[in-house]
PDB file of C-alpha atoms in Angstrom:
ATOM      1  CA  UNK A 262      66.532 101.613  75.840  1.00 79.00           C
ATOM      2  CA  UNK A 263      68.932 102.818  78.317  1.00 81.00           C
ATOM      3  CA  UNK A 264      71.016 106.149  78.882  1.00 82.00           C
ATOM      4  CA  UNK A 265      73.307 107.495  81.013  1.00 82.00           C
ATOM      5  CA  UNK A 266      72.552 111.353  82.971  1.00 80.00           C
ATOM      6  CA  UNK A 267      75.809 113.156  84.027  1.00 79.00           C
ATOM      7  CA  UNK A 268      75.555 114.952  87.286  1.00 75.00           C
ATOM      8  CA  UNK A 269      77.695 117.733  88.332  1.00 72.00           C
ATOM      9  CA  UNK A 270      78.799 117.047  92.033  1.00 67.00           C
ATOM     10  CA  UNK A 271      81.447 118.923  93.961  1.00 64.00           C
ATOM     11  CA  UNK A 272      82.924 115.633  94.101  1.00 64.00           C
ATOM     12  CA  UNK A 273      83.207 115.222  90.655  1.00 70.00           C
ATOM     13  CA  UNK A 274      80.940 113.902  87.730  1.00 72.00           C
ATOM     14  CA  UNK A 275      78.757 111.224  88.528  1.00 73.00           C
ATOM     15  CA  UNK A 276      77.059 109.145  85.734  1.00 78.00           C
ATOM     16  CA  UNK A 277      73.849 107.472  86.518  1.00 80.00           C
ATOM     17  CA  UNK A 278      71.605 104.885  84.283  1.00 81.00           C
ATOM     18  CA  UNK A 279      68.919 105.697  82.813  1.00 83.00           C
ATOM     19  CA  UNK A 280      66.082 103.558  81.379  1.00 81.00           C
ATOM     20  CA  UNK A 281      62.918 104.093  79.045  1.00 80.00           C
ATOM     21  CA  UNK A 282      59.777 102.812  80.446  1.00 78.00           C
ATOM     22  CA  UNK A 283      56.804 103.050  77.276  1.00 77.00           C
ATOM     23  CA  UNK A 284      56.849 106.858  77.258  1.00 77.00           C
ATOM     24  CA  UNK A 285      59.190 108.293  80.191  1.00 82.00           C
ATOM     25  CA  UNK A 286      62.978 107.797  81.363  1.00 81.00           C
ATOM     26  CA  UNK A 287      63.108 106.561  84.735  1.00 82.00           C
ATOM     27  CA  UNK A 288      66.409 105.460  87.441  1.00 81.00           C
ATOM     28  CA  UNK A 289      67.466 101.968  86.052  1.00 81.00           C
ATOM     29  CA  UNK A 290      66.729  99.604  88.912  1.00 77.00           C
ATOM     30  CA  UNK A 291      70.539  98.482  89.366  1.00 78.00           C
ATOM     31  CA  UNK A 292      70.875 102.535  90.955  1.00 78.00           C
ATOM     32  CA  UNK A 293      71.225 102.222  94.548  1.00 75.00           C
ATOM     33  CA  UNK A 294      68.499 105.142  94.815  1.00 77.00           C
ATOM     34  CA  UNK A 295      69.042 105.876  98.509  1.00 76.00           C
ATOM     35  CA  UNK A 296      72.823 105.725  98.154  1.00 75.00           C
ATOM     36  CA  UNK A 297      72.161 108.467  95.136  1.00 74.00           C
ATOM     37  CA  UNK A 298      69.738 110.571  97.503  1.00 76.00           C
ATOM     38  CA  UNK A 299      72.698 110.419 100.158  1.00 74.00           C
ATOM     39  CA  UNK A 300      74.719 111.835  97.338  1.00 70.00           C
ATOM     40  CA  UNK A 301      72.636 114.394  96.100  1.00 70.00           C
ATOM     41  CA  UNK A 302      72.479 115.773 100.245  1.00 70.00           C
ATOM     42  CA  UNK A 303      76.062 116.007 100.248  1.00 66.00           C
ATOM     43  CA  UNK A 304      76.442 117.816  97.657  1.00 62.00           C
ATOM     44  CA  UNK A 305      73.574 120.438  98.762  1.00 63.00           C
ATOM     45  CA  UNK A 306      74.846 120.204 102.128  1.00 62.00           C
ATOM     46  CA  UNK A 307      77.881 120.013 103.355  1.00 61.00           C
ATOM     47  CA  UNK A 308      78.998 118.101 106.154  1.00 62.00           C
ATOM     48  CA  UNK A 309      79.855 121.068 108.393  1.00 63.00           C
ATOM     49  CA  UNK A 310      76.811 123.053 107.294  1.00 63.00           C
ATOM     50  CA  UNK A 311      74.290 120.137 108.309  1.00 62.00           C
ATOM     51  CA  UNK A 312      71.958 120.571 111.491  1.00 60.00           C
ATOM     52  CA  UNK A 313      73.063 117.530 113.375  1.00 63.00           C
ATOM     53  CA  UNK A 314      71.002 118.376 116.468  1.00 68.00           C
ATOM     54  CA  UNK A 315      68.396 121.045 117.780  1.00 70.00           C
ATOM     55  CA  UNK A 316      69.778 123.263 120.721  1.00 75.00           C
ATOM     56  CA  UNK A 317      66.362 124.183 122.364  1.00 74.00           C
ATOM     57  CA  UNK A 318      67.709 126.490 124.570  1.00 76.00           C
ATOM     58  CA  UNK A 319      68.174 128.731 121.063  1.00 75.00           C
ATOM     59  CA  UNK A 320      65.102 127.867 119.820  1.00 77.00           C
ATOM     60  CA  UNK A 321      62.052 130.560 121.044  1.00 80.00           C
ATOM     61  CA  UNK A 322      59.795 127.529 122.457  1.00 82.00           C
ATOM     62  CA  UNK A 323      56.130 127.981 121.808  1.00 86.00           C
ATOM     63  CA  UNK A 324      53.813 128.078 124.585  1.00 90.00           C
ATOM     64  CA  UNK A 325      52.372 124.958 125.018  1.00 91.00           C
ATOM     65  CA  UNK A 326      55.569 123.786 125.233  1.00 91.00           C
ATOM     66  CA  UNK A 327      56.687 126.076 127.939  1.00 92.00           C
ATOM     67  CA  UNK A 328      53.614 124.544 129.531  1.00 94.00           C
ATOM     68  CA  UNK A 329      54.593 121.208 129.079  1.00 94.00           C
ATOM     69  CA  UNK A 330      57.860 121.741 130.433  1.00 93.00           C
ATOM     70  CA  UNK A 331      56.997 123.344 133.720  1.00 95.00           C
ATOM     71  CA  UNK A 332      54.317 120.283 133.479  1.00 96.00           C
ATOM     72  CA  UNK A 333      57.430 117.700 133.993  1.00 96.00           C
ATOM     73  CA  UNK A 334      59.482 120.314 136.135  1.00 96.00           C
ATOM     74  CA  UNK A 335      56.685 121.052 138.713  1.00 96.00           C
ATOM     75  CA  UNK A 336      56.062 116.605 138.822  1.00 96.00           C
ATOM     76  CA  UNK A 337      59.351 115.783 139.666  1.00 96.00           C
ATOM     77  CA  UNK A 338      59.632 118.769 142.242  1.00 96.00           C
ATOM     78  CA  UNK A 339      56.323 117.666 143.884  1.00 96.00           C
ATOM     79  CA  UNK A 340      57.459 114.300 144.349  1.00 95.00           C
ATOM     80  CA  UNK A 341      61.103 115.200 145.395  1.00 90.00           C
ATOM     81  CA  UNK A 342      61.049 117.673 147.851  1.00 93.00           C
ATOM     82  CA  UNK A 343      57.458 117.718 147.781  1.00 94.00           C
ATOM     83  CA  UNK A 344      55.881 114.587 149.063  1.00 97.00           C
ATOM     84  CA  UNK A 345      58.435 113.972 152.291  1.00 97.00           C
ATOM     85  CA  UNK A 346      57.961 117.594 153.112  1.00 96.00           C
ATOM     86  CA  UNK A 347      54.269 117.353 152.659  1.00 96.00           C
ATOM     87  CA  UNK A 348      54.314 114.217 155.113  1.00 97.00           C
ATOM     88  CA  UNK A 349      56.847 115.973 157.621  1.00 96.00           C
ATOM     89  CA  UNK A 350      54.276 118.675 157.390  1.00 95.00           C
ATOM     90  CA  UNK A 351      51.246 116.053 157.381  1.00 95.00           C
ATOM     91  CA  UNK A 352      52.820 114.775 160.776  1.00 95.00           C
ATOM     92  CA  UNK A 353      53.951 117.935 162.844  1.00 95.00           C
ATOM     93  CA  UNK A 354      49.853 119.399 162.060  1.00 94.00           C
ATOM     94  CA  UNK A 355      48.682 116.008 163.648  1.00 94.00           C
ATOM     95  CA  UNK A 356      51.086 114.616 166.319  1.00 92.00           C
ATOM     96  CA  UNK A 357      50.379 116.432 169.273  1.00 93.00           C
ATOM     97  CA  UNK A 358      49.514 120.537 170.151  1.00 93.00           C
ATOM     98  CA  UNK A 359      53.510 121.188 170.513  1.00 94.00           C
ATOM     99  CA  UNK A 360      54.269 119.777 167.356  1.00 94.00           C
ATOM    100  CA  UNK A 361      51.284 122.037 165.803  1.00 94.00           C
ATOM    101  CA  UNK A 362      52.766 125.116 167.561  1.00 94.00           C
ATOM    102  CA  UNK A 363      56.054 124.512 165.872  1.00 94.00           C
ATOM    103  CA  UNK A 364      54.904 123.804 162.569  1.00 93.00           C
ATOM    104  CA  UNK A 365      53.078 127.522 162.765  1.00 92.00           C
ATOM    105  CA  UNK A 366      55.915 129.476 163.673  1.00 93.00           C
ATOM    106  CA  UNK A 367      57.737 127.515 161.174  1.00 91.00           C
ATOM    107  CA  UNK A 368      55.425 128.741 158.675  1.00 90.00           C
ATOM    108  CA  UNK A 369      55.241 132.297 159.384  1.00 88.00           C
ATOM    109  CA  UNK A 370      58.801 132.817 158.600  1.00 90.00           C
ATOM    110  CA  UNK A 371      58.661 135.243 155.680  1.00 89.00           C
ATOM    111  CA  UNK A 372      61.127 132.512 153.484  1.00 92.00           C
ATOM    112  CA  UNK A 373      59.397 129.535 154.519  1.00 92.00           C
ATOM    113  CA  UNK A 374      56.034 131.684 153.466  1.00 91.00           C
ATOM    114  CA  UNK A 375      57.732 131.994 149.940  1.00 91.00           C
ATOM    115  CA  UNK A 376      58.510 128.005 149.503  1.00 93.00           C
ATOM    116  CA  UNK A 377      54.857 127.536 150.643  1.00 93.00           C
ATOM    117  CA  UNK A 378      53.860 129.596 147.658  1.00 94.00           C
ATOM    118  CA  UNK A 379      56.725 128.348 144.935  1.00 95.00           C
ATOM    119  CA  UNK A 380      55.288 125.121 145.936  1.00 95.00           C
ATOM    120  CA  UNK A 381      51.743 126.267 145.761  1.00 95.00           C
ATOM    121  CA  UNK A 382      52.472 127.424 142.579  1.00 96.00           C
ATOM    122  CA  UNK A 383      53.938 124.121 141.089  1.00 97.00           C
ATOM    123  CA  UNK A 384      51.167 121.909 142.359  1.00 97.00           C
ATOM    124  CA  UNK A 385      48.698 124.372 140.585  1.00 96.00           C
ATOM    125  CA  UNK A 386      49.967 124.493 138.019  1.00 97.00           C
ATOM    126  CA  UNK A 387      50.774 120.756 137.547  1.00 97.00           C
ATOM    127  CA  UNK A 388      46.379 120.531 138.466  1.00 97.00           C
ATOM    128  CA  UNK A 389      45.891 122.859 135.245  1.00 96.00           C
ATOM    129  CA  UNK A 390      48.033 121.351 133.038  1.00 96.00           C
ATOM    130  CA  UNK A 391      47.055 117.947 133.601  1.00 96.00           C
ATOM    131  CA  UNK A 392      43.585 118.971 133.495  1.00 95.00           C
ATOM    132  CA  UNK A 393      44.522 120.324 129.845  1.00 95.00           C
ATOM    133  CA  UNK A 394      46.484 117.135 129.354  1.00 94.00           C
ATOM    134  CA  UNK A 395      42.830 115.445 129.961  1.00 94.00           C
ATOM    135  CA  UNK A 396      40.886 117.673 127.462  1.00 94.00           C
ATOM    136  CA  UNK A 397      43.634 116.672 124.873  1.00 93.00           C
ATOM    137  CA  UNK A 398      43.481 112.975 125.240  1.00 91.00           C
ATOM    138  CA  UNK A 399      39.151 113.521 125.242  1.00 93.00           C
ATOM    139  CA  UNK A 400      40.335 115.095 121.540  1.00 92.00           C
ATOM    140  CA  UNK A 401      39.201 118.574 122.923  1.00 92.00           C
ATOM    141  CA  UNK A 402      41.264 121.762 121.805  1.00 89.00           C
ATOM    142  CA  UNK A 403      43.236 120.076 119.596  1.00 87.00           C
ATOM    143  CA  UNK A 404      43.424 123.015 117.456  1.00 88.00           C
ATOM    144  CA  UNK A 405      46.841 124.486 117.030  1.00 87.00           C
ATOM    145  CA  UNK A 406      45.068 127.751 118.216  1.00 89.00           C
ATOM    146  CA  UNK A 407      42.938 126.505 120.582  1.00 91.00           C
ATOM    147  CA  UNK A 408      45.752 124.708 121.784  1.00 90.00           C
ATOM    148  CA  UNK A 409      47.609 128.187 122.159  1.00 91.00           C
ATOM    149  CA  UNK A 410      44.745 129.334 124.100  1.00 93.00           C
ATOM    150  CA  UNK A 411      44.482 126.575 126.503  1.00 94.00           C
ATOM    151  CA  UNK A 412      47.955 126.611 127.432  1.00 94.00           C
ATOM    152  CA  UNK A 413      48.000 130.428 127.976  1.00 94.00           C
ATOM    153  CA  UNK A 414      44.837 130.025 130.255  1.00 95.00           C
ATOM    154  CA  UNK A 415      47.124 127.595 132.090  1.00 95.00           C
ATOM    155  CA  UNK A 416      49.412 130.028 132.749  1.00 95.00           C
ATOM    156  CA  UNK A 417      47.428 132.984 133.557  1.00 96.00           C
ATOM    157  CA  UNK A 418      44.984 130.881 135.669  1.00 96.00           C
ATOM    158  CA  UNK A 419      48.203 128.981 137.748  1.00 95.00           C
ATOM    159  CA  UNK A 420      49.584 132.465 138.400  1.00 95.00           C
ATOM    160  CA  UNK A 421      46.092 134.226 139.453  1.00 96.00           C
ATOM    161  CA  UNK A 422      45.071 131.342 141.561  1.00 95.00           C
ATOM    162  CA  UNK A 423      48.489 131.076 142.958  1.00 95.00           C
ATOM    163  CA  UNK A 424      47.707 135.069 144.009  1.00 95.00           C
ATOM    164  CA  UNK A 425      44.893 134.209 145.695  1.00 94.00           C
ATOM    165  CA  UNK A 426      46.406 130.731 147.669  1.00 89.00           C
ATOM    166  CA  UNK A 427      48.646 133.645 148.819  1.00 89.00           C
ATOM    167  CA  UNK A 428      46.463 136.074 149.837  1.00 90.00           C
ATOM    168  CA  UNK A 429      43.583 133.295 151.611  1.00 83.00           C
ATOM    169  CA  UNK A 430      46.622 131.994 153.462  1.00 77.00           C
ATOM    170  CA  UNK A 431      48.083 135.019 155.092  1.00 75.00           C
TER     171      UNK A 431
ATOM    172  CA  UNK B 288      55.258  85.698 110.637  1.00 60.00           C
ATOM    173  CA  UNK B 289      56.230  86.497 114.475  1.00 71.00           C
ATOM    174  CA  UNK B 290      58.272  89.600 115.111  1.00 72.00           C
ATOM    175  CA  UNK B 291      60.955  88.991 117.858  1.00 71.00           C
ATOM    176  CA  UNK B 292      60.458  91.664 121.045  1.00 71.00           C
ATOM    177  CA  UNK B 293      63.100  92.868 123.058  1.00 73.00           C
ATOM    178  CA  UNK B 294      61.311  93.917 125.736  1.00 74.00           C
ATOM    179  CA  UNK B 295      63.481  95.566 128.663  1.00 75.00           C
ATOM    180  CA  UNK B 296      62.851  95.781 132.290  1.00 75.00           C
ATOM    181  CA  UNK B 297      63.942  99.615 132.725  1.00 77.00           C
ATOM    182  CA  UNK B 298      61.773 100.465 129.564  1.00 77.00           C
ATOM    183  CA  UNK B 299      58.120 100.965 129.012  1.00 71.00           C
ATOM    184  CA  UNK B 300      55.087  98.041 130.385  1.00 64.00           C
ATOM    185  CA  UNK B 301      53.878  97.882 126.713  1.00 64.00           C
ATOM    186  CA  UNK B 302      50.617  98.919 126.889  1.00 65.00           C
ATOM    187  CA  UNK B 303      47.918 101.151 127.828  1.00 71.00           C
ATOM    188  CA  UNK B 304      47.982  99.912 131.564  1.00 83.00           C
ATOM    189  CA  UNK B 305      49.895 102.824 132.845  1.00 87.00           C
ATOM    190  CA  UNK B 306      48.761 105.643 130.779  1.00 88.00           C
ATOM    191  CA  UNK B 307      45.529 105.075 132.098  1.00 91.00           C
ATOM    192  CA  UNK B 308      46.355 104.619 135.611  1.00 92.00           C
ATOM    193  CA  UNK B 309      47.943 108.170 135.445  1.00 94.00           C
ATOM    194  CA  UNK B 310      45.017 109.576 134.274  1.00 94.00           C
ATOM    195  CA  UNK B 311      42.918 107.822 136.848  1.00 95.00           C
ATOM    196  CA  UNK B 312      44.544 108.445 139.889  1.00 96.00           C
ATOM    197  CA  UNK B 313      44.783 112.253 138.744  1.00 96.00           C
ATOM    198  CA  UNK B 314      41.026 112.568 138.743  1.00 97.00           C
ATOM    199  CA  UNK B 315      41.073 111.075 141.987  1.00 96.00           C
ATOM    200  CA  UNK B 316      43.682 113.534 143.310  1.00 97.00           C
ATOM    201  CA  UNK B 317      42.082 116.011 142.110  1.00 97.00           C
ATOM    202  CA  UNK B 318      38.526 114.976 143.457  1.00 97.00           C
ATOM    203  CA  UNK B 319      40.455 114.952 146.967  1.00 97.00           C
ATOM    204  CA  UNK B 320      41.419 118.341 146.623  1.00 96.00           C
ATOM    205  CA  UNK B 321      38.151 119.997 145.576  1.00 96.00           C
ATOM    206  CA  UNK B 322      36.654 118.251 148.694  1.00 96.00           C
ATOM    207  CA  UNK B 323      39.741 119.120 150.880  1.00 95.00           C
ATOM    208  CA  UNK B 324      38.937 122.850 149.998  1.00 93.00           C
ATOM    209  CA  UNK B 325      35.323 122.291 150.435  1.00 95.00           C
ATOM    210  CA  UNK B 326      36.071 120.705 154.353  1.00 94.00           C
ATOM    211  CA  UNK B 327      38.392 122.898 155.295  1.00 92.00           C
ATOM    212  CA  UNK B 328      36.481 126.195 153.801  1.00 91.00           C
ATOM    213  CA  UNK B 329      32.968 125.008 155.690  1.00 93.00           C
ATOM    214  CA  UNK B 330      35.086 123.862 159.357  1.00 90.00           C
ATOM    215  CA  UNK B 331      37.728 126.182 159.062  1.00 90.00           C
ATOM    216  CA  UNK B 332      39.812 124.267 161.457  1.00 90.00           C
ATOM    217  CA  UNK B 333      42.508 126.563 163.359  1.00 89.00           C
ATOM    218  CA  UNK B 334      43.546 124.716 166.319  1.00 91.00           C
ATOM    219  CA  UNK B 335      45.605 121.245 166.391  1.00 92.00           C
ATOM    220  CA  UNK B 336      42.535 119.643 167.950  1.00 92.00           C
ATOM    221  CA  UNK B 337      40.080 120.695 164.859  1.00 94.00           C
ATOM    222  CA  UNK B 338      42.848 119.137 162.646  1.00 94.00           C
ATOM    223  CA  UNK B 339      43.008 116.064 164.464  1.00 93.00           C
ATOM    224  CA  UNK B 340      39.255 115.819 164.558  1.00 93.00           C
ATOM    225  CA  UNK B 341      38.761 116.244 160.772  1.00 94.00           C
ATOM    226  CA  UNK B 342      41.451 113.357 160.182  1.00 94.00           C
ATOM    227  CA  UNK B 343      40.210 111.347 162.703  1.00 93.00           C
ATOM    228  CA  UNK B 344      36.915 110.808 160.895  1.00 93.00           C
ATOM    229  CA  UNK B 345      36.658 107.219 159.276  1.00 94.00           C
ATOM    230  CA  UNK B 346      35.810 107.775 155.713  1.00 95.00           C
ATOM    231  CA  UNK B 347      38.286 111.344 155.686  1.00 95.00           C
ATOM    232  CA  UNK B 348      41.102 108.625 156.782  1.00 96.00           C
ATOM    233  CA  UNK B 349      39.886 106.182 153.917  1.00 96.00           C
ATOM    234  CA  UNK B 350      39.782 109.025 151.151  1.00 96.00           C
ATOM    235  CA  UNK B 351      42.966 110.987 152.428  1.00 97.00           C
ATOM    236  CA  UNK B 352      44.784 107.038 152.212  1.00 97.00           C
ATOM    237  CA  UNK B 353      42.884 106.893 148.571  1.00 97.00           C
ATOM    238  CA  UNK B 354      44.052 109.875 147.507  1.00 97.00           C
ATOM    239  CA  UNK B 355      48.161 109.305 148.283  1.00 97.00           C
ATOM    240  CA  UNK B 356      48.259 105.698 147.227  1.00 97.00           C
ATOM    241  CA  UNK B 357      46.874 107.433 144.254  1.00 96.00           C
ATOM    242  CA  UNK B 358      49.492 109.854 144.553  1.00 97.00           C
ATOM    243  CA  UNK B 359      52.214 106.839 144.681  1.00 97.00           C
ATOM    244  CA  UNK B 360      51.064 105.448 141.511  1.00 95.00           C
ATOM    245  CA  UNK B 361      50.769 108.282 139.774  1.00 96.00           C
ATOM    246  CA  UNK B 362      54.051 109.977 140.763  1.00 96.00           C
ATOM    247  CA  UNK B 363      55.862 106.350 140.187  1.00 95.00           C
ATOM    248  CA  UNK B 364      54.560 106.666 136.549  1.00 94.00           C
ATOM    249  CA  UNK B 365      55.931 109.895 136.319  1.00 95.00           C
ATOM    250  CA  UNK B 366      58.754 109.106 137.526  1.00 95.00           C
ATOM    251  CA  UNK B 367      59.892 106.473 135.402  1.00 93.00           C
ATOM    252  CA  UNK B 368      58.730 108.387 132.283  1.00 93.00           C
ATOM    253  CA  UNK B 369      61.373 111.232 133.303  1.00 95.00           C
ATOM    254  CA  UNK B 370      63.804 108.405 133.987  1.00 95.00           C
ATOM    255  CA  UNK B 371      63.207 106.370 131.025  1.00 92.00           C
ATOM    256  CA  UNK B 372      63.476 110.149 128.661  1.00 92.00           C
ATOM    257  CA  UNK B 373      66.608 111.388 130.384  1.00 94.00           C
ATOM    258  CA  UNK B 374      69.003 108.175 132.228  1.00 94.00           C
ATOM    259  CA  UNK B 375      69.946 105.607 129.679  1.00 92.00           C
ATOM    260  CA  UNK B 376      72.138 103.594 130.524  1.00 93.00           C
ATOM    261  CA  UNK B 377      70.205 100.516 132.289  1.00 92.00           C
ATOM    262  CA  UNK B 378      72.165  99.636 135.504  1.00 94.00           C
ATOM    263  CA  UNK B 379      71.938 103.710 136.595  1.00 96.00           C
ATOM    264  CA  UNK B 380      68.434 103.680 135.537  1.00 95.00           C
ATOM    265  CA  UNK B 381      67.134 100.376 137.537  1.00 95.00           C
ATOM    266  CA  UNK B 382      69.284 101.959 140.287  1.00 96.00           C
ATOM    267  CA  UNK B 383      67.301 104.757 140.403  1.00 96.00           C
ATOM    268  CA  UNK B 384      63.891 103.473 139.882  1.00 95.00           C
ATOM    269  CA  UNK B 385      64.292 100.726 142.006  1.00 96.00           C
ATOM    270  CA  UNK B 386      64.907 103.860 144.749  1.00 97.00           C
ATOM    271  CA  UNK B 387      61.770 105.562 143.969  1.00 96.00           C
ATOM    272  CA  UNK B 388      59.588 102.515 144.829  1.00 96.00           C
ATOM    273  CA  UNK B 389      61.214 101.475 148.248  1.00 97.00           C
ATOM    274  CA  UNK B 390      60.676 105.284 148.544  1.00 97.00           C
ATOM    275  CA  UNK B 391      57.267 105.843 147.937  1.00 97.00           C
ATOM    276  CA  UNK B 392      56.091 102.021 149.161  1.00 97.00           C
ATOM    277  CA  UNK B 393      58.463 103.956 152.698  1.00 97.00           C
ATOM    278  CA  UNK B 394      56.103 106.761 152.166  1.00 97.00           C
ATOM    279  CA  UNK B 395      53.379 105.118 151.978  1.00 97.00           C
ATOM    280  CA  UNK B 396      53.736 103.183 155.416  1.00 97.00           C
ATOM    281  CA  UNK B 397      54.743 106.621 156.728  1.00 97.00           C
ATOM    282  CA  UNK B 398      51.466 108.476 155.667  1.00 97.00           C
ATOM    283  CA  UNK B 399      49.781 105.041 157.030  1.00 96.00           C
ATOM    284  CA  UNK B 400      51.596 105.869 160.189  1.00 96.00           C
ATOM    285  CA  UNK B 401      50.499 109.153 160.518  1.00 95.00           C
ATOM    286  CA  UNK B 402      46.575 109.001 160.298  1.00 94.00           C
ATOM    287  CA  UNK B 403      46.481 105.308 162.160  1.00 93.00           C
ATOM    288  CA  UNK B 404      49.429 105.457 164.511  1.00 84.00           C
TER     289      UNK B 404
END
């Protein structure tokens, strides 16, 4: 038995086949279903009303996300400036007792002082989030609220133990 | 049946190789640093000589070279995730990756420079 359903759409009225199966009406199988899903969007939503990407600087980003984020920021950072500055650094403490001098009085400028601790601060914080990274692939806080938890220990810890790389250095 | 692959040299190794090598060389790092503190808290070297002394000690050379070829490898995973997530087009992105190794295998013979030389 077959019969047709008429469906408003703002493009006009669209007829679609209908066919009794034993005791209910389904879509006859000759309907292109996805082509009639497609259909029904655009008529719910219109073209210019349609998300067609995510800005995620307008989005309020949760916090483990925050803390993923600094995760990749702080990485590339430590390997670009941070590894040739670390072995510039490496080689002035070792080379000889001139090259030691100058590396001191290089570091007790007070804006050097505050690189020392930005960078302090990214390499902490890239220990703590990987360690967190570690717990989640051993299946451990996987909790959405555990999860919140971990990552805000992240951040409190990097910041408190970046406080006291601070103070133990100067 | 056989799927076809399209496997591409700027994309991903296909497996569980470097996923677990990041993870590896991270504990390592990480060991390094814990007994980096520990060293430096119990000597509390000051002068260039006390420096040069702690580095000059056989197996502090062989774990300070452990821990940044471990470095290396980790930071060239890294690297090329960041790569592989934000440069697409493939001639800019071999480019670029193909810098990152001659960089790092150049830092590596730097750092080897440094504690040997």
């Amino acid at each position: 038995m077959i019969a047709w359903w008429q469906v408003k759409l703002s493009a006009g009225i669209e007829r679609i086949k209908l066919e009794k199966w034993s005791d209910c009406w389904v879509i006859h199988p000759s309907i292109n279903l996805p082509g009639l899903i497609g259909y029904f969007m655009e008529a719910r939503y219109p073209a210019k009303r349609r998300p067609k990407y995510l800005n995620l600087l307008k989005i309020r980003q949760p916090l483990p996300a925050i803390v993923s984020i600094l995760h990749r920021i702080s990485g590339v950072l430590l390997f670009l400036p941070g590894i040739p500055l670390f072995l510039y650094g490496l080689q002035m403490l070792l080379q000889s007792p001139e090259t030691f001098a100058s590396l001191q009085s290089n570091l007790a400028h007070p804006l050097c002082k505050l690189f020392l601790l930005l960078a302090t601060w990214f390499f902490i914080h890239h220990l703590l989030a990987g360690i967190r990274h570690l717990m989640l692939d051993l299946h451990y806080g996987m909790q959405l609220e555990q999860a919140r938890l971990s990552s805000k220990l992240v951040l409190v810890f990097g910041a408190i133990l970046t406080a006291l790389t601070g103070i133990w250095l100067w | 049946m056989v799927k076809p692959v399209h496997r591409v040299v700027t994309g991903a190794h296909y497996g569980l190789k470097d996923w677990l090598v990041q993870r590896i060389t991270a504990v390592l790092m990480a060991a390094y640093t814990g007994l980096l503190i520990i060293l430096i808290t119990v000597y509390q070297p000051e002068s260039h000589e006390e420096f040069k002394a702690l580095f000059s000690i056989q197996w502090m050379k062989i774990a300070s070279l452990l821990f940044f070829a471990g470095l290396c490898w980790h930071a060239w995973v890294g690297v090329r995730n960041v790569l592989m997530d934000y440069v697409h087009p493939m001639p800019v992105r071999l480019t670029l990756q193909i810098t990152c190794i001659v960089a790092l295998l150049g830092y590596l013979i730097w750092f080897l420079d440094i504690l040997w030389g």
